[in-house]
N, CA, C and O of each residue as an XYZ file, in Angstrom:
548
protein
N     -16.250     -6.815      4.594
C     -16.642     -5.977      3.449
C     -15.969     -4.600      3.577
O     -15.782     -4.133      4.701
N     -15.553     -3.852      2.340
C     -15.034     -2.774      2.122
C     -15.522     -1.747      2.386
O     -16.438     -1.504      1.600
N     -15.327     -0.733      3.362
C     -16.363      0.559      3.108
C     -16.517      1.105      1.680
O     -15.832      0.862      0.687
N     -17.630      1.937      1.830
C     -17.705      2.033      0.010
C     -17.504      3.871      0.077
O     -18.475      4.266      0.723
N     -16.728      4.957     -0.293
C     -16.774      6.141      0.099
C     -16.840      6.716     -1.090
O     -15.960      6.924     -1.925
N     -18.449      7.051     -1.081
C     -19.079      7.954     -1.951
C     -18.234      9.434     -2.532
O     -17.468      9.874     -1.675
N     -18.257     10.005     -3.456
C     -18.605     11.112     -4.300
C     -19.060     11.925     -4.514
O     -18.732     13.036     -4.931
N     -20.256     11.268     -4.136
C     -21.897     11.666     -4.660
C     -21.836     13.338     -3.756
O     -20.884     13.731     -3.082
N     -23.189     14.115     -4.015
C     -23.620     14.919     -3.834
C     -24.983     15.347     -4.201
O     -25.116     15.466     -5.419
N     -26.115     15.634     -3.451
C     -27.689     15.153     -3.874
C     -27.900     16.514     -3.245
O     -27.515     16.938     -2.156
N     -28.910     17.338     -4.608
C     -29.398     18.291     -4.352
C     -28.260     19.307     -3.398
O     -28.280     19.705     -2.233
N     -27.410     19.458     -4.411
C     -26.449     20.337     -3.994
C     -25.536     20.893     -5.582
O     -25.403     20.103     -6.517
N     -24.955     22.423     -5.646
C     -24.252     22.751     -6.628
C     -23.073     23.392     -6.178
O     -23.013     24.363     -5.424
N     -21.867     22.588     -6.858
C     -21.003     22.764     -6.762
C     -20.288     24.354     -7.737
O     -20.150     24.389     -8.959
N     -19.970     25.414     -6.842
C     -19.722     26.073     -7.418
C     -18.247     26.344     -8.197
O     -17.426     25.495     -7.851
N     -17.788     27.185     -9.028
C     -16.483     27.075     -9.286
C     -15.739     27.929     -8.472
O     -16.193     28.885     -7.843
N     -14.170     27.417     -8.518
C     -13.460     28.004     -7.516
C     -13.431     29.608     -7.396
O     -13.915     30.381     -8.221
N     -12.779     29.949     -6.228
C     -12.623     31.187     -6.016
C     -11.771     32.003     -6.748
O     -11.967     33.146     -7.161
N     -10.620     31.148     -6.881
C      -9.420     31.456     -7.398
C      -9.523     31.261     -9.219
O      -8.428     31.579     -9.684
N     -10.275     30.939    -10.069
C     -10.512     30.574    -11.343
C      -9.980     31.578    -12.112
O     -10.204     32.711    -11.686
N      -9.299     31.484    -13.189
C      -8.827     32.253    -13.954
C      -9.997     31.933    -14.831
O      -9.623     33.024    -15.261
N     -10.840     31.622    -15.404
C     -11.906     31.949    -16.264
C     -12.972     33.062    -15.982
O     -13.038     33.575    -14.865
N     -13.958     33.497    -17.190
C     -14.800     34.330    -16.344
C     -16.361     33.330    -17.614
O     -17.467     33.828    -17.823
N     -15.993     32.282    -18.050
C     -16.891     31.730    -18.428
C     -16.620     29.824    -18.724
O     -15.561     29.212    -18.580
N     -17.728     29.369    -19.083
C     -16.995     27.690    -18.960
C     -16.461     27.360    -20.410
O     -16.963     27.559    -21.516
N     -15.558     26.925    -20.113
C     -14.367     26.382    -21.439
C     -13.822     25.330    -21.525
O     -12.983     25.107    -20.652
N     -14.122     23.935    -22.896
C     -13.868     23.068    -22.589
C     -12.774     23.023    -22.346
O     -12.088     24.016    -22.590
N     -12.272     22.031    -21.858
C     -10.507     21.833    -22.174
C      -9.861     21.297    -23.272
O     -10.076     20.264    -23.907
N      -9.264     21.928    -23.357
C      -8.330     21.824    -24.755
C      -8.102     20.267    -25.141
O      -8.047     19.449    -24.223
N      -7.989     19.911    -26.274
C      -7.697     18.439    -26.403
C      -6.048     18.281    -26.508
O      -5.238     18.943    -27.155
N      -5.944     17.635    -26.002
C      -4.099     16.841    -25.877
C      -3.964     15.542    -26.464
O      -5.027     14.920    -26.443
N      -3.053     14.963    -26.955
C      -2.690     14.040    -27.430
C      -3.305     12.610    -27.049
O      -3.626     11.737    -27.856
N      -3.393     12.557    -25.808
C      -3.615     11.752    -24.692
C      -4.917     12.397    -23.862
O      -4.737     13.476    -23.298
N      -5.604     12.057    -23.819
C      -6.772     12.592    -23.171
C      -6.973     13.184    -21.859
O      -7.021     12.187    -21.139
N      -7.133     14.290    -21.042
C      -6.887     14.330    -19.921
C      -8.181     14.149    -18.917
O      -9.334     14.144    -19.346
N      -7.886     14.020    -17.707
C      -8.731     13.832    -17.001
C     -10.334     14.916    -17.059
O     -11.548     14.710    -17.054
N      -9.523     15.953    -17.105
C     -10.555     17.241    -17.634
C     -11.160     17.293    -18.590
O     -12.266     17.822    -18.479
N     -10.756     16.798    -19.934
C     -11.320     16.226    -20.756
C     -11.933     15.403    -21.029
O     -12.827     15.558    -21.860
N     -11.730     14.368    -20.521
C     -12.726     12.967    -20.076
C     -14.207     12.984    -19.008
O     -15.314     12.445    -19.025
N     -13.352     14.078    -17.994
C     -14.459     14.253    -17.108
C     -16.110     15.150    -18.464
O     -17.263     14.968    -18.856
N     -14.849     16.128    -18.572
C     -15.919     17.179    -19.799
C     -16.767     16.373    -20.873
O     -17.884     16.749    -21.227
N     -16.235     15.397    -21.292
C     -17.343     14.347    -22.232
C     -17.803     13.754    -21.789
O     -18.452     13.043    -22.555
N     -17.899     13.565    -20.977
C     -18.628     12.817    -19.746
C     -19.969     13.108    -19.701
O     -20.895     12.596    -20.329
N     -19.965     14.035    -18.845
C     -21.136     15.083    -18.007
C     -21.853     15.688    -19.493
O     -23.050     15.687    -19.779
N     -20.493     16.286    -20.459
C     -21.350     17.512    -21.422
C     -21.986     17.119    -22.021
O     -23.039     17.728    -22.210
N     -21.705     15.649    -22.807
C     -22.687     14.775    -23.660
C     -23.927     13.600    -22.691
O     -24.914     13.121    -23.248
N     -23.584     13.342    -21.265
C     -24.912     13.111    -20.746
C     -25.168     13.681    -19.551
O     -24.736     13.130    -18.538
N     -25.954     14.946    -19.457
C     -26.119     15.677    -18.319
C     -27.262     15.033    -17.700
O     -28.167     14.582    -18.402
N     -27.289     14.942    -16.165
C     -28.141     14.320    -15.462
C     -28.319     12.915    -15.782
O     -29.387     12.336    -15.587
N     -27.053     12.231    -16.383
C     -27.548     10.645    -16.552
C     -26.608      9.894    -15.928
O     -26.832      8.686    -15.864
N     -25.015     10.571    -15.171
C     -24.417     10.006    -14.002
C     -24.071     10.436    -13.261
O     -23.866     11.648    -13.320
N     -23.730      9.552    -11.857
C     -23.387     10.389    -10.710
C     -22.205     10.855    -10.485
O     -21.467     10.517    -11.411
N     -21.689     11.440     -9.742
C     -20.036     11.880     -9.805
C     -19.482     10.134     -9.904
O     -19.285      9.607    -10.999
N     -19.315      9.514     -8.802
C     -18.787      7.724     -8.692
C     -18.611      7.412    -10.241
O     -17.657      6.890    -10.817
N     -19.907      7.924    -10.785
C     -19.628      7.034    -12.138
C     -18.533      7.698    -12.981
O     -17.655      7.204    -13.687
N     -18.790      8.727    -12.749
C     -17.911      9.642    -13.865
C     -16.430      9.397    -13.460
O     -15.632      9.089    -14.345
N     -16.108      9.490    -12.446
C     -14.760      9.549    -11.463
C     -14.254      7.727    -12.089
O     -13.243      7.539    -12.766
N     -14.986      6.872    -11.762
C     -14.575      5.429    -12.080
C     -14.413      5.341    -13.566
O     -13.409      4.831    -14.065
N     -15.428      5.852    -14.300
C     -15.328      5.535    -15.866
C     -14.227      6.404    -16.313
O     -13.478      6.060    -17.228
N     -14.121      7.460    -15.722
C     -12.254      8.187    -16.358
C     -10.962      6.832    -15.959
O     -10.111      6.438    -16.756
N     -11.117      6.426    -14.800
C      -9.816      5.799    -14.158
C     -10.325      4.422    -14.966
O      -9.428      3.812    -15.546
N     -11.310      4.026    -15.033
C     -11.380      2.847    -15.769
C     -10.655      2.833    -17.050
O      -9.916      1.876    -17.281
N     -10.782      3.807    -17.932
C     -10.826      4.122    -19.341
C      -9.276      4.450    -19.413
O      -8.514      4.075    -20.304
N      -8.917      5.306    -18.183
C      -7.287      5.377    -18.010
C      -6.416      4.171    -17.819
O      -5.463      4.057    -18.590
N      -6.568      3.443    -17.090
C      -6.391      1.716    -17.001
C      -6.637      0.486    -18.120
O      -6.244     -0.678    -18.199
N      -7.506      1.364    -18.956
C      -7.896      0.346    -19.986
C      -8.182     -0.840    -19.463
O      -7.491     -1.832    -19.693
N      -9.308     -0.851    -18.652
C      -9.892     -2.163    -17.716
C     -11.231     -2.783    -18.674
O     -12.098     -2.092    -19.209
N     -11.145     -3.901    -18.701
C     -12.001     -4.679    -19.320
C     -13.308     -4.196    -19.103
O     -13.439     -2.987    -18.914
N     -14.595     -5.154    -19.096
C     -15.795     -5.235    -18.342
C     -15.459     -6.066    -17.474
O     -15.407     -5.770    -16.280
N     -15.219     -7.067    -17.872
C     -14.792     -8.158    -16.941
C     -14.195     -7.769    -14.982
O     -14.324     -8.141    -13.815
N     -13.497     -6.733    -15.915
C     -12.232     -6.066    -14.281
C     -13.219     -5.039    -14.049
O     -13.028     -4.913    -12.839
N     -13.770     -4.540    -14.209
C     -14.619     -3.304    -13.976
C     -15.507     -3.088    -12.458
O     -15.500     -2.180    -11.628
N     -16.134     -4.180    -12.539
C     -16.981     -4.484    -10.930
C     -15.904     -4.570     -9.874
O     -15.688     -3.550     -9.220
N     -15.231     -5.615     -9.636
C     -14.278     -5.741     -8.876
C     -13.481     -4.254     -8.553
O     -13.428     -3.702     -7.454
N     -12.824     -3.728     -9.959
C     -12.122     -2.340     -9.451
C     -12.548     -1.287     -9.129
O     -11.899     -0.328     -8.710
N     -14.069     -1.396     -9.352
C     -15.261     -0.391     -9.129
C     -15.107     -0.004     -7.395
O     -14.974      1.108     -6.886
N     -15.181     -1.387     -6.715
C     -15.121     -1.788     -5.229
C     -13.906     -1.441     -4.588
O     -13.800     -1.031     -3.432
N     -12.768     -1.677     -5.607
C     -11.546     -1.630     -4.822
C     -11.006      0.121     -4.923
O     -10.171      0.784     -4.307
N     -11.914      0.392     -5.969
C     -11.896      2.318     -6.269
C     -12.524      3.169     -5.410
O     -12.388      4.390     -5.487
N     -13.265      2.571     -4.524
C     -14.214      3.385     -3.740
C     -13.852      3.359     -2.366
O     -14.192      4.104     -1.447
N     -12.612      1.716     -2.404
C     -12.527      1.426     -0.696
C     -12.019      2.515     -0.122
O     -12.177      2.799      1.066
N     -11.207      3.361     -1.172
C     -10.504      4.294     -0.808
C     -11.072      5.593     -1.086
O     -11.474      5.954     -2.192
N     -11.084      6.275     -0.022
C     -11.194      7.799     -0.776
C     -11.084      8.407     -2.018
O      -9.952      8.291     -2.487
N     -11.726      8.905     -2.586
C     -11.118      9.833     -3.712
C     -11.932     11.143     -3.762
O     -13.091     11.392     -3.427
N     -10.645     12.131     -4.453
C     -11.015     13.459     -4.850
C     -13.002     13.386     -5.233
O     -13.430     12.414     -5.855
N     -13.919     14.449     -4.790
C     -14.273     14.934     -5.688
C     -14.571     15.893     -6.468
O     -13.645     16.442     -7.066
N     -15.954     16.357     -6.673
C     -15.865     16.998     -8.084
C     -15.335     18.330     -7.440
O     -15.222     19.220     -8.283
N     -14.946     18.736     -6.039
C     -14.908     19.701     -5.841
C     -13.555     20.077     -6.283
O     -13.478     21.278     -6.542
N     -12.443     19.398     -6.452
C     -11.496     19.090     -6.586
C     -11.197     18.609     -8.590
O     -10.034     18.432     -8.953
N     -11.790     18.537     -9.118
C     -11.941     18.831    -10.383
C     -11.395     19.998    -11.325
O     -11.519     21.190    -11.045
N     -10.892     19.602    -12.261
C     -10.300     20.462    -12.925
C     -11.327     21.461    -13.664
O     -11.021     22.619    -13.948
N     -12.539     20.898    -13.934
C     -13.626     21.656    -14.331
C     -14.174     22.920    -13.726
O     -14.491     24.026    -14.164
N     -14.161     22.175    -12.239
C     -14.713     23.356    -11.338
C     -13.530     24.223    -10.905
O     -13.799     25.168    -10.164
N     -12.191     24.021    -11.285
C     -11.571     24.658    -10.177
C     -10.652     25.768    -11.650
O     -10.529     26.963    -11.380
N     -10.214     25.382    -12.760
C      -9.661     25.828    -13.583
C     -10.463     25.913    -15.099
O      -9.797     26.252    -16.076
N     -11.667     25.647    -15.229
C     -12.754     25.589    -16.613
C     -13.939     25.922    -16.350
O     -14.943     25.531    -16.946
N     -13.889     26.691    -15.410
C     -15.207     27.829    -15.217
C     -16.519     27.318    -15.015
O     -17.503     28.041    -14.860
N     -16.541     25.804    -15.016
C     -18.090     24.989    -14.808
C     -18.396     24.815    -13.619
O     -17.359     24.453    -13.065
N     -19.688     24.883    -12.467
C     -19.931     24.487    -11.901
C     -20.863     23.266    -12.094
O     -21.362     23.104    -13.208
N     -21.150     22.352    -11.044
C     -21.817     21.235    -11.343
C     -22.946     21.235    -10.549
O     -22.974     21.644     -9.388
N     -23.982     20.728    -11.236
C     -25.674     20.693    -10.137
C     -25.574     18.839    -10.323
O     -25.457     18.002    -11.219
N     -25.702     18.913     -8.912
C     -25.666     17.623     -8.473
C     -27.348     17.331     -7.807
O     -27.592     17.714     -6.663
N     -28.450     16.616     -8.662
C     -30.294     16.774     -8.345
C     -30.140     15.266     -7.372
O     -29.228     14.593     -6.890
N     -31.574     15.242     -7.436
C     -31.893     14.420     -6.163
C     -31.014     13.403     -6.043
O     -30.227     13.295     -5.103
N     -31.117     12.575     -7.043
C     -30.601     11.511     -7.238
C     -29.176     11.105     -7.578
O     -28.736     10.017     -7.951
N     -28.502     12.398     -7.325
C     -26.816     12.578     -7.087
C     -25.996     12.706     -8.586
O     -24.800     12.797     -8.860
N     -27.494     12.657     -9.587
C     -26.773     12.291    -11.078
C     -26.436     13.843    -11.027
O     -26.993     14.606    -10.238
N     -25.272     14.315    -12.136
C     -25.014     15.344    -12.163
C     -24.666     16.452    -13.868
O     -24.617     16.043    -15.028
N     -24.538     17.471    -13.488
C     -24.548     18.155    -15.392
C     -23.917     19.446    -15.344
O     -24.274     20.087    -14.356
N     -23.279     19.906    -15.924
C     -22.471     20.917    -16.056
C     -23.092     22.326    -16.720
O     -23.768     22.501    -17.734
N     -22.586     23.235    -15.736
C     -23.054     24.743    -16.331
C     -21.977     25.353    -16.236
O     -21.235     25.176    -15.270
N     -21.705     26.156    -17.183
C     -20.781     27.603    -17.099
C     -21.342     28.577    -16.248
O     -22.518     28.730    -15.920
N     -20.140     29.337    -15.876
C     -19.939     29.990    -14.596
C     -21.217     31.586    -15.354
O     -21.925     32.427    -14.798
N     -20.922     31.284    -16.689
C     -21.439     32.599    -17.235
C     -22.910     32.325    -17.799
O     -23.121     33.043    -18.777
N     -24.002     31.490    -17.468
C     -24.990     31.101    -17.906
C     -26.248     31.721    -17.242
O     -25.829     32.465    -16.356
N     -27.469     31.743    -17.274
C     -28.315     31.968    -16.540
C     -29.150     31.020    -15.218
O     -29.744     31.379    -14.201
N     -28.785     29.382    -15.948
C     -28.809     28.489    -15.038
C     -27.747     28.479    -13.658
O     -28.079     28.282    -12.488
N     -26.651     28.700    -14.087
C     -25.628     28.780    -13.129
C     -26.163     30.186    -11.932
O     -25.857     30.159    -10.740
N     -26.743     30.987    -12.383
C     -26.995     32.049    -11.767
C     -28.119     31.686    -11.037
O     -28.236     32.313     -9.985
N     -29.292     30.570    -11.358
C     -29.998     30.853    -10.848
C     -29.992     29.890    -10.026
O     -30.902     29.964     -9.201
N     -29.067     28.683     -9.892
C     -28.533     27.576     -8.721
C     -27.960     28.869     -7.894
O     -28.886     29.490     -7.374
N     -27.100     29.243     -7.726
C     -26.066     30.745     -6.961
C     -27.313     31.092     -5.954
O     -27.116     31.170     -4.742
N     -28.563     31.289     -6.510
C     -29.499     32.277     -5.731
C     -30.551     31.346     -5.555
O     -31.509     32.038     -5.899
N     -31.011     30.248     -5.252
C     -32.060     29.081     -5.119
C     -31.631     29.148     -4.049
O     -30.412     28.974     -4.052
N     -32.197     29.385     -2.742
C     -32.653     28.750     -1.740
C     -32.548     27.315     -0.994
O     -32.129     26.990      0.117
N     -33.075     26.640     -2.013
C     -33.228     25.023     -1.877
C     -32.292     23.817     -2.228
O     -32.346     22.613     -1.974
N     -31.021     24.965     -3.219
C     -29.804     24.407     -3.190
C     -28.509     24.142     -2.788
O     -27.572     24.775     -3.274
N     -28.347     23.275     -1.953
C     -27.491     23.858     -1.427
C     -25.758     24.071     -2.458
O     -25.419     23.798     -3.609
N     -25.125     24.640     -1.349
C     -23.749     25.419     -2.530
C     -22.836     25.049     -1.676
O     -22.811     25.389     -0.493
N     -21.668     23.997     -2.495
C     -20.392     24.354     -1.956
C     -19.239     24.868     -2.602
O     -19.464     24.805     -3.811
N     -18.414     25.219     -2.448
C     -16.641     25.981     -3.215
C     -16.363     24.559     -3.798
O     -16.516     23.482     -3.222
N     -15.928     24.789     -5.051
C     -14.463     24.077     -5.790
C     -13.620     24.716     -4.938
O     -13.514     25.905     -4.636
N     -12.920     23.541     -4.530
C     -11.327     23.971     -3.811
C     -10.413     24.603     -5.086
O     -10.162     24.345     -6.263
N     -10.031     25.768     -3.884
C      -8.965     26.775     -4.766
C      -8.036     25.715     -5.333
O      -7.989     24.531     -5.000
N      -7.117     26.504     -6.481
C      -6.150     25.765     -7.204
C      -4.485     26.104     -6.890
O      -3.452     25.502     -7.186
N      -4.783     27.476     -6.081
C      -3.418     27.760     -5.373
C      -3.729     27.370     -4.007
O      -4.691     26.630     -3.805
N      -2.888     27.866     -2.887
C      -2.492     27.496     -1.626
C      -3.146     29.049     -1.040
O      -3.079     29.336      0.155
């Protein structure tokens, strides 16, 4: 059996990068072709707290692949054997001013950097906080 290498993040908020050229959260622009940032952003913005990073991360690459249902389980498994980026590493958190609250249950939802929620994950105690990786070197 495959190792399975989680995403996830439970009761933890991901803050936005250091380096961010925003000073508030902004969707991303729409392109011709949908981008990952964009996909991720409809994701989360239209159901906050109803998936976990895994899901969000698989249903972009799924949707990028144009994978059946059928192929979906199988590539679900073969998507996870491997490492992947997460949200820290996101275009959201690192260049669109959102940080992400990731609650018990690892599901996750998006706040702007300029909100009062975002401020008050920053200063909670009980949450823990990590950096979006910078976007320069």
């Amino acid at each position: 059996m495959k190792k399975n290498h989680s995403t996830n993040y439970f009761d933890t908020f991901i803050e936005v990068a250091e380096d961010t050229k925003r000073d508030s959260g902004t969707k991303p622009p729409a392109k011709d072709r949908k981008t990952v940032a964009e996909m991720q952003y409809d994701y989360i913005a239209a159901h906050p707290y109803q998936y976990t990073s895994d899901d969000v991360l698989f249903r972009v690459f799924a949707d990028r692949k144009d994978l059946t249902k059928a192929e979906e389980k199988e590539a679900r498994k073969e998507f996870f054997s491997k490492g992947q980026p997460c949200f820290r590493a996101s275009p959201l958190t690192k260049m669109y001013g959102f940080g992400i609250h990731c609650n018990s249950e690892g599901k996750i939802a998006l706040y702007g950097m300029e909100t009062e929620a975002y401020q008050k994950f920053m200063t909670d105690p009980k949450v823990k906080k990590v950096q979006a990786m910078k976007s320069g070197k």
